């Protein structure tokens, strides 16, 4: 990557940002890629896409800063752009269908948490590998006995000199089987109420005593895992934020998770390869059935509403305001919208939408989570999208929990009663 491509972000206008991003892509993407997009030559684009070395591309995109444009440039990944500026970069990348790192848990949640709470050493050592997709991250929060009520978790970390000794179990840990690092929430003090005795660590997933067992889901993939800890030693230098303040650090992760899952991220379906509704219409045109037309129209409107809400939340962040409950609104809307969308895609397909075999053609070159970005292009992928969407109203906090948050924080309804809130964690009744 030539030095000539370095981005000067001081007082740069939106138009200049777009021009600089376009110039960067012209220099870095394979010859013919951008022309294929500009002339609508899908066959040529697909050919170039298949030939692209995805791993090498992610490394170059990450190092350039364009994969994570809002991250501080001084840590070797990022362009130090404000969110409103980054939007222009992302729009150019989306327009040219630029492959992105599938490390979306790390980029969407781990990076922002480190930037907010991490030490200088942690930022220097970890941000670059995240952005370049070389080090995949996972989120070790949920446990068999603690999902919605994650603050009630039981995994223990006990201090031993400059280290912590970790014992317990996590579950539903997406990507743990290929992760290099995990964002871990563990109990470091059982004598205080549940929210107060937690600490947050970055865990080396290759450390002795970490065991990862994949779980197979309805799609046939094993995208998430059970993770067991047996006397795992974690250096105190990998603690993120103060001891006992893990809940506050976790809130940063969870707020960013909701934004990532709300359709606002750069992988949003609307952004990759055109709006999903446009794609459904062009696949099935002319859609003559009045009920199908009505469902298409309703989803079109719903999709626009989600976009407007995301835009509103983005504008608020741009003004420097703290993230509020907006992420919960769009997380809730996006999950239910996507389920209706994927169901419509299967219904429009007719009987063919039900019969599918995994084939070579449905392999995902972008890695395990790439399909989160949008809707499948062929029957197996459409059926798979429908099956995978069933998880949308559970992952990242269930829709019931999002409604509780909105009831309390937006509508001002009384807080849900929780008798365990003020008790020391060790005194909360629980099954063995
Ligand atoms: C595909 C997928 C990927 C995931 N990836 C990760 C990951 O990478 N890392 C991670 O840590 N976790 C992950 N999770 C876990 C996810 O965060 C939890 O499943 C979720 O928070 C719900 O917790 P639970 O499954 O324990 O259900 P529970 O909390 O036991 O909930 C069971 C039911 O009770 C309802 N309920 C619970 N509490 C309330 C309440 N107060 N008010 C009203 N209703 C309530 C819930 O809505 C739900 O219907 C993933 C889950 C899925 C499905």
Short mmCIF file of C-alpha atoms and ligand atoms in Angstrom, two decimals:
data_model
loop_
_atom_site.label_atom_id
_atom_site.label_comp_id
_atom_site.label_asym_id
_atom_site.label_seq_id
_atom_site.Cartn_x
_atom_site.Cartn_y
_atom_site.Cartn_z
CA UNK A 1 0.00 0.00 0.00
CA UNK A 2 1.70 3.17 -1.15
CA UNK A 3 2.27 6.05 1.26
CA UNK A 4 0.63 8.25 -1.32
CA UNK A 5 -2.67 6.73 -0.27
CA UNK A 6 -2.47 7.93 3.34
CA UNK A 7 -5.65 9.77 4.24
CA UNK A 8 -5.46 13.32 5.53
CA UNK A 9 -8.58 13.70 7.68
CA UNK A 10 -7.99 17.22 8.92
CA UNK A 11 -10.72 19.48 7.62
CA UNK A 12 -11.51 17.12 4.82
CA UNK A 13 -14.89 17.65 3.14
CA UNK A 14 -17.35 14.81 2.57
CA UNK A 15 -16.74 15.00 -1.17
CA UNK A 16 -12.98 14.80 -0.64
CA UNK A 17 -13.46 11.79 1.64
CA UNK A 18 -15.44 10.01 -1.06
CA UNK A 19 -12.80 10.91 -3.65
CA UNK A 20 -9.97 9.71 -1.43
CA UNK A 21 -11.77 6.45 -0.69
CA UNK A 22 -12.43 5.91 -4.38
CA UNK A 23 -8.77 6.67 -5.18
CA UNK A 24 -7.66 4.17 -2.52
CA UNK A 25 -9.89 1.47 -4.00
CA UNK A 26 -8.71 2.22 -7.53
CA UNK A 27 -5.15 1.67 -6.36
CA UNK A 28 -5.83 -1.45 -4.28
CA UNK A 29 -8.68 -3.45 -5.81
CA UNK A 30 -7.91 -5.81 -8.71
CA UNK A 31 -7.97 -4.02 -12.10
CA UNK A 32 -11.45 -4.10 -13.64
CA UNK A 33 -13.32 -4.50 -10.32
CA UNK A 34 -14.69 -0.95 -10.13
CA UNK A 35 -15.46 -0.82 -13.86
CA UNK A 36 -17.42 -4.08 -13.52
CA UNK A 37 -19.55 -2.47 -10.78
CA UNK A 38 -19.94 0.81 -12.64
CA UNK A 39 -21.06 -0.95 -15.84
CA UNK A 40 -23.23 -3.54 -14.02
CA UNK A 41 -21.11 -6.44 -15.33
CA UNK A 42 -22.10 -8.98 -12.63
CA UNK A 43 -20.30 -11.91 -14.29
CA UNK A 44 -16.98 -10.06 -14.39
CA UNK A 45 -17.43 -8.86 -10.78
CA UNK A 46 -18.15 -12.44 -9.59
CA UNK A 47 -15.08 -13.72 -11.42
CA UNK A 48 -12.84 -11.09 -9.82
CA UNK A 49 -14.43 -11.65 -6.43
CA UNK A 50 -13.75 -15.40 -6.59
CA UNK A 51 -10.13 -14.77 -7.57
CA UNK A 52 -9.52 -12.28 -4.72
CA UNK A 53 -7.33 -13.55 -1.87
CA UNK A 54 -9.79 -12.67 0.93
CA UNK A 55 -7.29 -13.04 3.78
CA UNK A 56 -4.72 -10.81 2.12
CA UNK A 57 -7.40 -8.28 1.13
CA UNK A 58 -8.71 -8.02 4.73
CA UNK A 59 -5.20 -7.45 5.99
CA UNK A 60 -4.60 -4.65 3.49
CA UNK A 61 -8.01 -3.06 4.10
CA UNK A 62 -7.48 -3.24 7.88
CA UNK A 63 -3.99 -1.77 7.75
CA UNK A 64 -5.21 1.06 5.53
CA UNK A 65 -7.73 2.06 8.22
CA UNK A 66 -10.69 1.80 5.84
CA UNK A 67 -12.11 -1.33 7.56
CA UNK A 68 -12.56 0.61 10.83
CA UNK A 69 -12.62 4.28 9.81
CA UNK A 70 -13.72 5.67 13.21
CA UNK A 71 -10.89 4.00 15.16
CA UNK A 72 -7.93 6.14 16.24
CA UNK A 73 -5.26 5.97 13.54
CA UNK A 74 -2.35 5.85 16.01
CA UNK A 75 -2.87 2.15 16.81
CA UNK A 76 -2.23 0.96 13.27
CA UNK A 77 -5.84 0.56 12.15
CA UNK A 78 -8.39 3.33 11.71
CA UNK A 79 -8.66 6.77 10.18
CA UNK A 80 -9.77 8.76 13.26
CA UNK A 81 -12.93 9.81 11.44
CA UNK A 82 -16.12 11.00 13.12
CA UNK A 83 -19.11 8.65 12.57
CA UNK A 84 -20.69 11.12 10.15
CA UNK A 85 -17.50 11.12 8.05
CA UNK A 86 -17.11 7.34 8.23
CA UNK A 87 -20.56 7.02 6.70
CA UNK A 88 -19.19 8.44 3.43
CA UNK A 89 -16.28 6.00 3.43
CA UNK A 90 -18.63 3.08 4.10
CA UNK A 91 -21.01 4.16 1.36
CA UNK A 92 -18.19 4.08 -1.20
CA UNK A 93 -17.01 0.66 0.06
CA UNK A 94 -20.59 -0.65 -0.11
CA UNK A 95 -21.13 0.75 -3.58
CA UNK A 96 -18.08 -1.13 -4.84
CA UNK A 97 -19.08 -4.30 -2.93
CA UNK A 98 -15.78 -4.31 -1.11
CA UNK A 99 -15.33 -7.50 0.97
CA UNK A 100 -15.06 -6.75 4.70
CA UNK A 101 -13.60 -8.69 7.60
CA UNK A 102 -16.07 -11.21 9.06
CA UNK A 103 -14.63 -10.40 12.50
CA UNK A 104 -17.80 -8.47 13.25
CA UNK A 105 -18.05 -9.31 16.94
CA UNK A 106 -14.53 -8.02 17.42
CA UNK A 107 -14.91 -5.00 15.16
CA UNK A 108 -18.45 -4.13 16.21
CA UNK A 109 -18.03 -4.70 19.94
CA UNK A 110 -14.47 -5.59 21.04
CA UNK A 111 -12.74 -2.65 19.34
CA UNK A 112 -15.15 0.01 20.63
CA UNK A 113 -14.92 -1.47 24.16
CA UNK A 114 -11.11 -1.37 24.07
CA UNK A 115 -11.12 2.16 22.67
CA UNK A 116 -13.36 3.29 25.55
CA UNK A 117 -11.88 1.29 28.43
CA UNK A 118 -8.62 -0.34 27.34
CA UNK A 119 -5.13 0.54 28.51
CA UNK A 120 -2.66 2.01 26.03
CA UNK A 121 -0.90 -1.37 25.85
CA UNK A 122 -4.14 -3.20 25.13
CA UNK A 123 -5.08 -0.78 22.36
CA UNK A 124 -1.60 -0.94 20.84
CA UNK A 125 -1.43 -4.74 21.02
CA UNK A 126 -4.96 -5.69 20.02
CA UNK A 127 -6.69 -3.19 17.74
CA UNK A 128 -4.65 -3.84 14.62
CA UNK A 129 -5.22 -7.63 14.63
CA UNK A 130 -8.94 -7.03 15.04
CA UNK A 131 -9.22 -4.67 12.11
CA UNK A 132 -7.18 -6.84 9.75
CA UNK A 133 -9.27 -9.99 10.49
CA UNK A 134 -6.06 -11.77 11.53
CA UNK A 135 -7.31 -12.17 15.12
CA UNK A 136 -10.94 -13.20 15.44
CA UNK A 137 -12.77 -12.26 18.64
CA UNK A 138 -15.69 -13.79 20.50
CA UNK A 139 -17.93 -12.65 23.35
CA UNK A 140 -17.87 -14.81 26.51
CA UNK A 141 -20.86 -13.42 28.41
CA UNK A 142 -23.81 -15.89 28.38
CA UNK A 143 -23.81 -18.96 30.59
CA UNK A 144 -26.22 -21.86 30.99
CA UNK A 145 -27.71 -20.11 34.05
CA UNK A 146 -27.30 -16.49 32.90
CA UNK A 147 -28.47 -15.15 29.54
CA UNK A 148 -30.98 -12.33 29.79
CA UNK A 149 -29.83 -11.81 33.37
CA UNK A 150 -26.16 -11.92 32.42
CA UNK A 151 -25.12 -9.97 35.54
CA UNK A 152 -26.06 -13.08 37.54
CA UNK A 153 -23.29 -15.15 35.93
CA UNK A 154 -21.25 -17.72 37.90
CA UNK A 155 -17.88 -18.01 36.13
CA UNK A 156 -15.30 -17.11 38.82
CA UNK A 157 -11.95 -15.36 38.49
CA UNK A 158 -9.84 -15.46 41.65
CA UNK A 159 -6.81 -13.29 42.16
CA UNK A 160 -3.40 -14.97 42.47
CA UNK A 161 -0.61 -12.36 42.46
CA UNK A 162 -0.46 -10.71 39.05
CA UNK A 163 -2.82 -13.29 37.59
CA UNK A 164 -6.42 -14.42 37.85
CA UNK A 165 -7.49 -18.07 37.94
CA UNK A 166 -10.61 -18.69 35.92
CA UNK A 167 -13.16 -21.51 36.38
CA UNK A 168 -16.63 -21.96 34.93
CA UNK A 169 -18.55 -22.29 31.68
CA UNK A 170 -19.95 -20.09 28.92
CA UNK A 171 -22.42 -21.01 26.18
CA UNK A 172 -23.67 -19.71 22.81
CA UNK A 173 -20.21 -18.28 22.18
CA UNK A 174 -20.27 -17.36 18.50
CA UNK A 175 -16.95 -17.97 16.69
CA UNK A 176 -15.17 -19.28 19.83
CA UNK A 177 -13.88 -22.23 17.76
CA UNK A 178 -11.79 -19.92 15.59
CA UNK A 179 -11.28 -17.03 18.00
CA UNK A 180 -7.90 -15.81 19.16
CA UNK A 181 -9.33 -13.55 21.89
CA UNK A 182 -12.54 -13.47 23.92
CA UNK A 183 -14.29 -10.64 25.76
CA UNK A 184 -14.88 -12.27 29.10
CA UNK A 185 -17.11 -11.23 31.97
CA UNK A 186 -16.34 -13.05 35.23
CA UNK A 187 -17.25 -12.78 38.89
CA UNK A 188 -14.35 -11.49 40.98
CA UNK A 189 -16.32 -10.77 44.17
CA UNK A 190 -19.27 -12.88 45.32
CA UNK A 191 -19.86 -10.87 48.52
CA UNK A 192 -21.41 -7.83 46.80
CA UNK A 193 -24.59 -7.47 44.68
CA UNK A 194 -24.40 -9.15 41.28
CA UNK A 195 -23.73 -6.05 39.16
CA UNK A 196 -20.91 -4.91 41.46
CA UNK A 197 -18.73 -8.01 41.67
CA UNK A 198 -17.85 -8.46 37.99
CA UNK A 199 -14.61 -7.76 36.11
CA UNK A 200 -13.96 -7.73 32.38
CA UNK A 201 -10.99 -9.45 30.74
CA UNK A 202 -9.62 -10.16 27.29
CA UNK A 203 -9.02 -13.90 27.33
CA UNK A 204 -6.41 -15.71 25.25
CA UNK A 205 -8.53 -18.49 23.74
CA UNK A 206 -5.40 -20.61 23.28
CA UNK A 207 -4.47 -20.52 27.00
CA UNK A 208 -4.18 -23.91 28.73
CA UNK A 209 -7.48 -24.94 30.36
CA UNK A 210 -9.78 -23.33 27.73
CA UNK A 211 -11.90 -25.99 26.03
CA UNK A 212 -14.24 -25.14 23.15
CA UNK A 213 -17.02 -27.53 22.08
CA UNK A 214 -19.03 -26.56 18.97
CA UNK A 215 -22.85 -26.67 19.02
CA UNK A 216 -24.73 -27.50 15.81
CA UNK A 217 -27.72 -25.29 15.04
CA UNK A 218 -30.81 -25.57 12.83
CA UNK A 219 -28.94 -24.42 9.69
CA UNK A 220 -26.50 -27.31 10.07
CA UNK A 221 -23.65 -24.90 10.87
CA UNK A 222 -21.76 -24.94 14.12
CA UNK A 223 -21.39 -21.19 14.49
CA UNK A 224 -21.49 -21.09 18.28
CA UNK A 225 -19.97 -23.12 21.09
CA UNK A 226 -19.80 -24.12 24.71
CA UNK A 227 -16.59 -22.92 26.35
CA UNK A 228 -15.20 -24.45 29.56
CA UNK A 229 -12.51 -22.94 31.83
CA UNK A 230 -10.45 -25.18 34.05
CA UNK A 231 -7.95 -23.19 36.14
CA UNK A 232 -7.15 -20.86 33.23
CA UNK A 233 -4.56 -18.25 34.19
CA UNK A 234 -5.28 -14.72 32.95
CA UNK A 235 -2.69 -11.95 33.47
CA UNK A 236 -4.05 -8.90 35.29
CA UNK A 237 -2.72 -6.80 32.39
CA UNK A 238 -5.58 -8.28 30.34
CA UNK A 239 -8.24 -6.87 32.67
CA UNK A 240 -10.22 -4.14 30.89
CA UNK A 241 -11.41 -1.34 33.16
CA UNK A 242 -11.25 -1.33 36.95
CA UNK A 243 -11.69 -4.45 39.07
CA UNK A 244 -15.35 -4.80 40.07
CA UNK A 245 -16.48 -2.42 37.31
CA UNK A 246 -16.94 -5.12 34.70
CA UNK A 247 -20.65 -4.43 34.38
CA UNK A 248 -20.00 -0.87 33.20
CA UNK A 249 -17.48 -2.14 30.64
CA UNK A 250 -19.95 -4.84 29.55
CA UNK A 251 -22.62 -2.17 28.97
CA UNK A 252 -20.29 -0.56 26.41
CA UNK A 253 -20.01 -3.94 24.66
CA UNK A 254 -23.77 -4.57 24.81
CA UNK A 255 -24.68 -1.09 23.54
CA UNK A 256 -22.36 -1.61 20.59
CA UNK A 257 -23.78 -5.11 20.05
CA UNK A 258 -27.28 -3.67 19.69
CA UNK A 259 -26.03 -1.11 17.19
CA UNK A 260 -24.19 -3.87 15.25
CA UNK A 261 -27.36 -5.98 15.15
CA UNK A 262 -29.67 -3.09 14.40
CA UNK A 263 -28.96 -2.88 10.68
CA UNK A 264 -26.85 0.24 11.20
CA UNK A 265 -23.52 -1.48 10.61
CA UNK A 266 -21.66 -1.39 7.34
CA UNK A 267 -22.80 -4.98 6.70
CA UNK A 268 -26.45 -3.95 6.75
CA UNK A 269 -28.52 -5.78 4.16
CA UNK A 270 -29.65 -2.59 2.55
CA UNK A 271 -26.09 -1.60 1.91
CA UNK A 272 -24.73 -4.80 0.39
CA UNK A 273 -25.85 -5.42 -3.17
CA UNK A 274 -28.92 -3.16 -3.10
CA UNK A 275 -32.00 -3.20 -0.90
CA UNK A 276 -33.34 -6.69 -0.10
CA UNK A 277 -36.76 -5.63 -1.37
CA UNK A 278 -35.29 -4.56 -4.73
CA UNK A 279 -33.56 -7.91 -4.92
CA UNK A 280 -36.75 -9.81 -4.16
CA UNK A 281 -38.66 -7.82 -6.76
CA UNK A 282 -36.06 -8.34 -9.47
CA UNK A 283 -35.84 -12.07 -8.67
CA UNK A 284 -39.62 -12.63 -8.88
CA UNK A 285 -40.92 -9.91 -11.17
CA UNK A 286 -43.65 -9.36 -11.96
CA UNK A 287 -45.07 -10.03 -8.49
CA UNK A 288 -48.78 -10.25 -9.29
CA UNK A 289 -50.24 -11.81 -6.14
CA UNK A 290 -51.85 -8.88 -4.24
CA UNK A 291 -51.01 -10.34 -0.81
CA UNK A 292 -47.37 -10.78 -1.73
CA UNK A 293 -47.29 -7.24 -3.11
CA UNK A 294 -48.74 -5.96 0.12
CA UNK A 295 -46.13 -7.83 2.19
CA UNK A 296 -43.37 -6.45 -0.03
CA UNK A 297 -44.70 -2.93 0.45
CA UNK A 298 -45.01 -3.31 4.21
CA UNK A 299 -41.46 -4.57 4.45
CA UNK A 300 -40.22 -1.77 2.23
CA UNK A 301 -41.78 0.76 4.63
CA UNK A 302 -40.46 -1.07 7.69
CA UNK A 303 -36.96 -1.17 6.21
CA UNK A 304 -37.08 2.60 5.59
CA UNK A 305 -38.24 3.24 9.16
CA UNK A 306 -35.31 1.25 10.53
CA UNK A 307 -32.97 3.24 8.34
CA UNK A 308 -34.41 6.54 9.55
CA UNK A 309 -34.13 5.48 13.18
CA UNK A 310 -30.54 4.37 12.63
CA UNK A 311 -29.84 7.68 10.92
CA UNK A 312 -31.34 9.55 13.87
CA UNK A 313 -29.20 7.57 16.31
CA UNK A 314 -26.13 8.14 14.11
CA UNK A 315 -26.78 11.90 14.00
CA UNK A 316 -27.05 11.94 17.78
CA UNK A 317 -23.69 10.19 18.11
CA UNK A 318 -22.26 12.60 15.56
CA UNK A 319 -23.22 15.47 17.87
CA UNK A 320 -21.18 13.75 20.58
CA UNK A 321 -24.19 12.56 22.63
CA UNK A 322 -23.95 9.27 24.53
CA UNK A 323 -25.57 6.20 23.03
CA UNK A 324 -29.09 5.91 24.44
CA UNK A 325 -31.85 3.33 24.04
CA UNK A 326 -32.02 3.92 20.25
CA UNK A 327 -29.94 0.79 19.72
CA UNK A 328 -32.60 -1.24 21.52
CA UNK A 329 -35.34 0.21 19.29
CA UNK A 330 -33.61 -0.71 16.05
CA UNK A 331 -32.24 -4.02 17.40
CA UNK A 332 -35.84 -5.02 18.18
CA UNK A 333 -37.20 -3.73 14.85
CA UNK A 334 -34.39 -5.22 12.76
CA UNK A 335 -34.74 -8.70 14.33
CA UNK A 336 -38.47 -8.92 13.65
CA UNK A 337 -38.17 -7.24 10.25
CA UNK A 338 -35.52 -9.69 9.12
CA UNK A 339 -37.62 -12.68 10.20
CA UNK A 340 -40.59 -11.38 8.16
CA UNK A 341 -38.27 -10.60 5.22
CA UNK A 342 -36.68 -14.05 5.18
CA UNK A 343 -40.12 -15.67 5.43
CA UNK A 344 -41.36 -13.65 2.48
CA UNK A 345 -38.26 -14.66 0.49
CA UNK A 346 -39.08 -18.35 1.11
CA UNK A 347 -42.80 -17.86 0.34
CA UNK A 348 -42.00 -16.11 -2.94
CA UNK A 349 -39.72 -18.98 -3.87
CA UNK A 350 -42.67 -21.39 -3.56
CA UNK A 351 -42.06 -25.10 -3.18
CA UNK A 352 -38.47 -24.67 -4.35
CA UNK A 353 -37.76 -22.66 -1.21
CA UNK A 354 -38.26 -25.78 0.90
CA UNK A 355 -36.00 -28.26 -0.90
CA UNK A 356 -32.30 -27.61 -0.67
CA UNK A 357 -29.01 -29.37 -0.46
CA UNK A 358 -25.77 -27.76 0.70
CA UNK A 359 -23.51 -27.41 -2.35
CA UNK A 360 -20.11 -25.99 -3.23
CA UNK A 361 -21.85 -22.97 -4.69
CA UNK A 362 -23.23 -22.02 -1.28
CA UNK A 363 -19.84 -22.00 0.46
CA UNK A 364 -19.25 -18.59 2.02
CA UNK A 365 -15.91 -17.19 0.91
CA UNK A 366 -16.18 -14.33 3.38
CA UNK A 367 -16.25 -16.58 6.40
CA UNK A 368 -18.79 -17.81 8.89
CA UNK A 369 -20.80 -14.68 9.60
CA UNK A 370 -20.76 -13.04 6.17
CA UNK A 371 -24.37 -13.97 5.44
CA UNK A 372 -25.56 -11.71 8.27
CA UNK A 373 -25.18 -8.92 5.75
CA UNK A 374 -28.15 -9.73 3.65
CA UNK A 375 -30.31 -12.16 1.86
CA UNK A 376 -29.23 -15.25 -0.01
CA UNK A 377 -29.01 -15.16 -3.79
CA UNK A 378 -30.01 -18.76 -4.51
CA UNK A 379 -32.43 -21.31 -3.07
CA UNK A 380 -30.14 -23.01 -0.54
CA UNK A 381 -28.94 -19.66 0.70
CA UNK A 382 -32.53 -18.32 0.88
CA UNK A 383 -33.65 -21.32 2.96
CA UNK A 384 -30.58 -20.98 5.11
CA UNK A 385 -31.28 -17.27 5.66
CA UNK A 386 -34.81 -18.14 6.79
CA UNK A 387 -33.54 -20.72 9.27
CA UNK A 388 -30.77 -18.48 10.60
CA UNK A 389 -33.18 -15.56 11.08
CA UNK A 390 -34.97 -17.51 13.81
CA UNK A 391 -32.06 -16.61 16.10
CA UNK A 392 -32.43 -12.86 15.48
CA UNK A 393 -35.00 -12.34 18.24
CA UNK A 394 -32.76 -14.17 20.78
CA UNK A 395 -29.13 -13.22 20.01
CA UNK A 396 -27.82 -9.97 21.44
CA UNK A 397 -30.70 -9.86 23.94
CA UNK A 398 -34.20 -11.21 23.32
CA UNK A 399 -37.04 -9.09 21.97
CA UNK A 400 -38.77 -9.39 25.37
CA UNK A 401 -35.72 -7.92 27.04
CA UNK A 402 -35.48 -5.12 24.44
CA UNK A 403 -39.15 -4.29 25.18
CA UNK A 404 -38.35 -4.16 28.91
CA UNK A 405 -35.48 -1.73 28.25
CA UNK A 406 -37.71 0.46 26.10
CA UNK A 407 -40.54 0.33 28.64
CA UNK A 408 -38.23 1.50 31.37
CA UNK A 409 -35.89 3.87 29.55
CA UNK A 410 -38.14 5.39 26.91
CA UNK A 411 -41.67 5.13 28.29
CA UNK A 412 -40.60 5.66 31.91
CA UNK A 413 -42.52 2.63 33.22
CA UNK A 414 -41.55 1.32 36.66
CA UNK A 415 -38.49 -0.92 36.79
CA UNK A 416 -39.09 -4.63 36.62
CA UNK A 417 -39.04 -6.06 40.17
CA UNK A 418 -35.78 -7.92 40.83
CA UNK A 419 -35.44 -9.17 44.41
CA UNK A 420 -31.87 -10.30 43.75
CA UNK A 421 -30.57 -6.84 42.81
CA UNK A 422 -29.42 -5.73 46.25
CA UNK A 423 -28.47 -9.13 47.70
CA UNK A 424 -24.86 -10.26 47.83
CA UNK A 425 -24.43 -12.57 44.81
CA UNK A 426 -23.52 -15.54 47.01
CA UNK A 427 -26.88 -15.21 48.86
CA UNK A 428 -29.08 -15.24 45.75
CA UNK A 429 -31.04 -18.53 45.66
CA UNK A 430 -30.13 -20.60 42.60
CA UNK A 431 -30.31 -24.20 41.49
CA UNK A 432 -27.07 -26.16 41.81
C1 LIG B 1 -27.32 -17.26 17.41
C2 LIG B 1 -26.95 -16.84 18.78
C3 LIG B 1 -25.68 -16.35 19.01
C4 LIG B 1 -25.30 -15.95 20.29
N1 LIG B 1 -24.01 -15.52 20.47
C5 LIG B 1 -23.60 -15.20 21.72
C6 LIG B 1 -22.25 -14.85 21.95
O1 LIG B 1 -21.43 -14.81 21.03
N2 LIG B 1 -21.86 -14.57 23.20
C7 LIG B 1 -22.73 -14.59 24.26
O2 LIG B 1 -22.29 -14.29 25.37
N3 LIG B 1 -24.02 -14.94 24.09
C8 LIG B 1 -24.47 -15.24 22.83
N4 LIG B 1 -25.78 -15.63 22.63
C9 LIG B 1 -26.66 -15.76 23.79
C10 LIG B 1 -27.76 -14.73 23.87
O3 LIG B 1 -27.25 -13.49 24.27
C11 LIG B 1 -28.78 -15.29 24.86
O4 LIG B 1 -29.35 -16.44 24.26
C12 LIG B 1 -29.87 -14.31 25.17
O5 LIG B 1 -29.37 -13.21 25.88
C13 LIG B 1 -31.00 -14.97 25.98
O6 LIG B 1 -30.52 -15.67 27.07
P1 LIG B 1 -30.94 -17.19 27.33
O7 LIG B 1 -30.75 -17.95 26.06
O8 LIG B 1 -30.24 -17.65 28.54
O9 LIG B 1 -32.51 -17.13 27.61
P2 LIG B 1 -33.22 -16.77 28.97
O10 LIG B 1 -32.62 -15.53 29.54
O11 LIG B 1 -33.26 -17.97 29.83
O12 LIG B 1 -34.68 -16.42 28.46
C14 LIG B 1 -35.66 -17.43 28.18
C15 LIG B 1 -36.96 -16.72 27.80
O13 LIG B 1 -37.40 -15.90 28.89
C16 LIG B 1 -37.59 -14.55 28.46
N5 LIG B 1 -37.15 -13.65 29.54
C17 LIG B 1 -36.02 -13.75 30.29
N6 LIG B 1 -35.95 -12.73 31.16
C18 LIG B 1 -37.04 -11.95 30.94
C19 LIG B 1 -37.54 -10.76 31.52
N7 LIG B 1 -36.88 -10.13 32.49
N8 LIG B 1 -38.72 -10.24 31.04
C20 LIG B 1 -39.40 -10.87 30.05
N9 LIG B 1 -38.98 -12.02 29.46
C21 LIG B 1 -37.82 -12.54 29.90
C22 LIG B 1 -36.67 -14.40 27.26
O14 LIG B 1 -37.14 -13.36 26.39
C23 LIG B 1 -36.81 -15.78 26.60
O15 LIG B 1 -37.97 -15.83 25.82
C24 LIG B 1 -26.21 -16.03 21.37
C25 LIG B 1 -27.51 -16.51 21.13
C26 LIG B 1 -27.88 -16.92 19.86
C27 LIG B 1 -29.27 -17.44 19.66
#
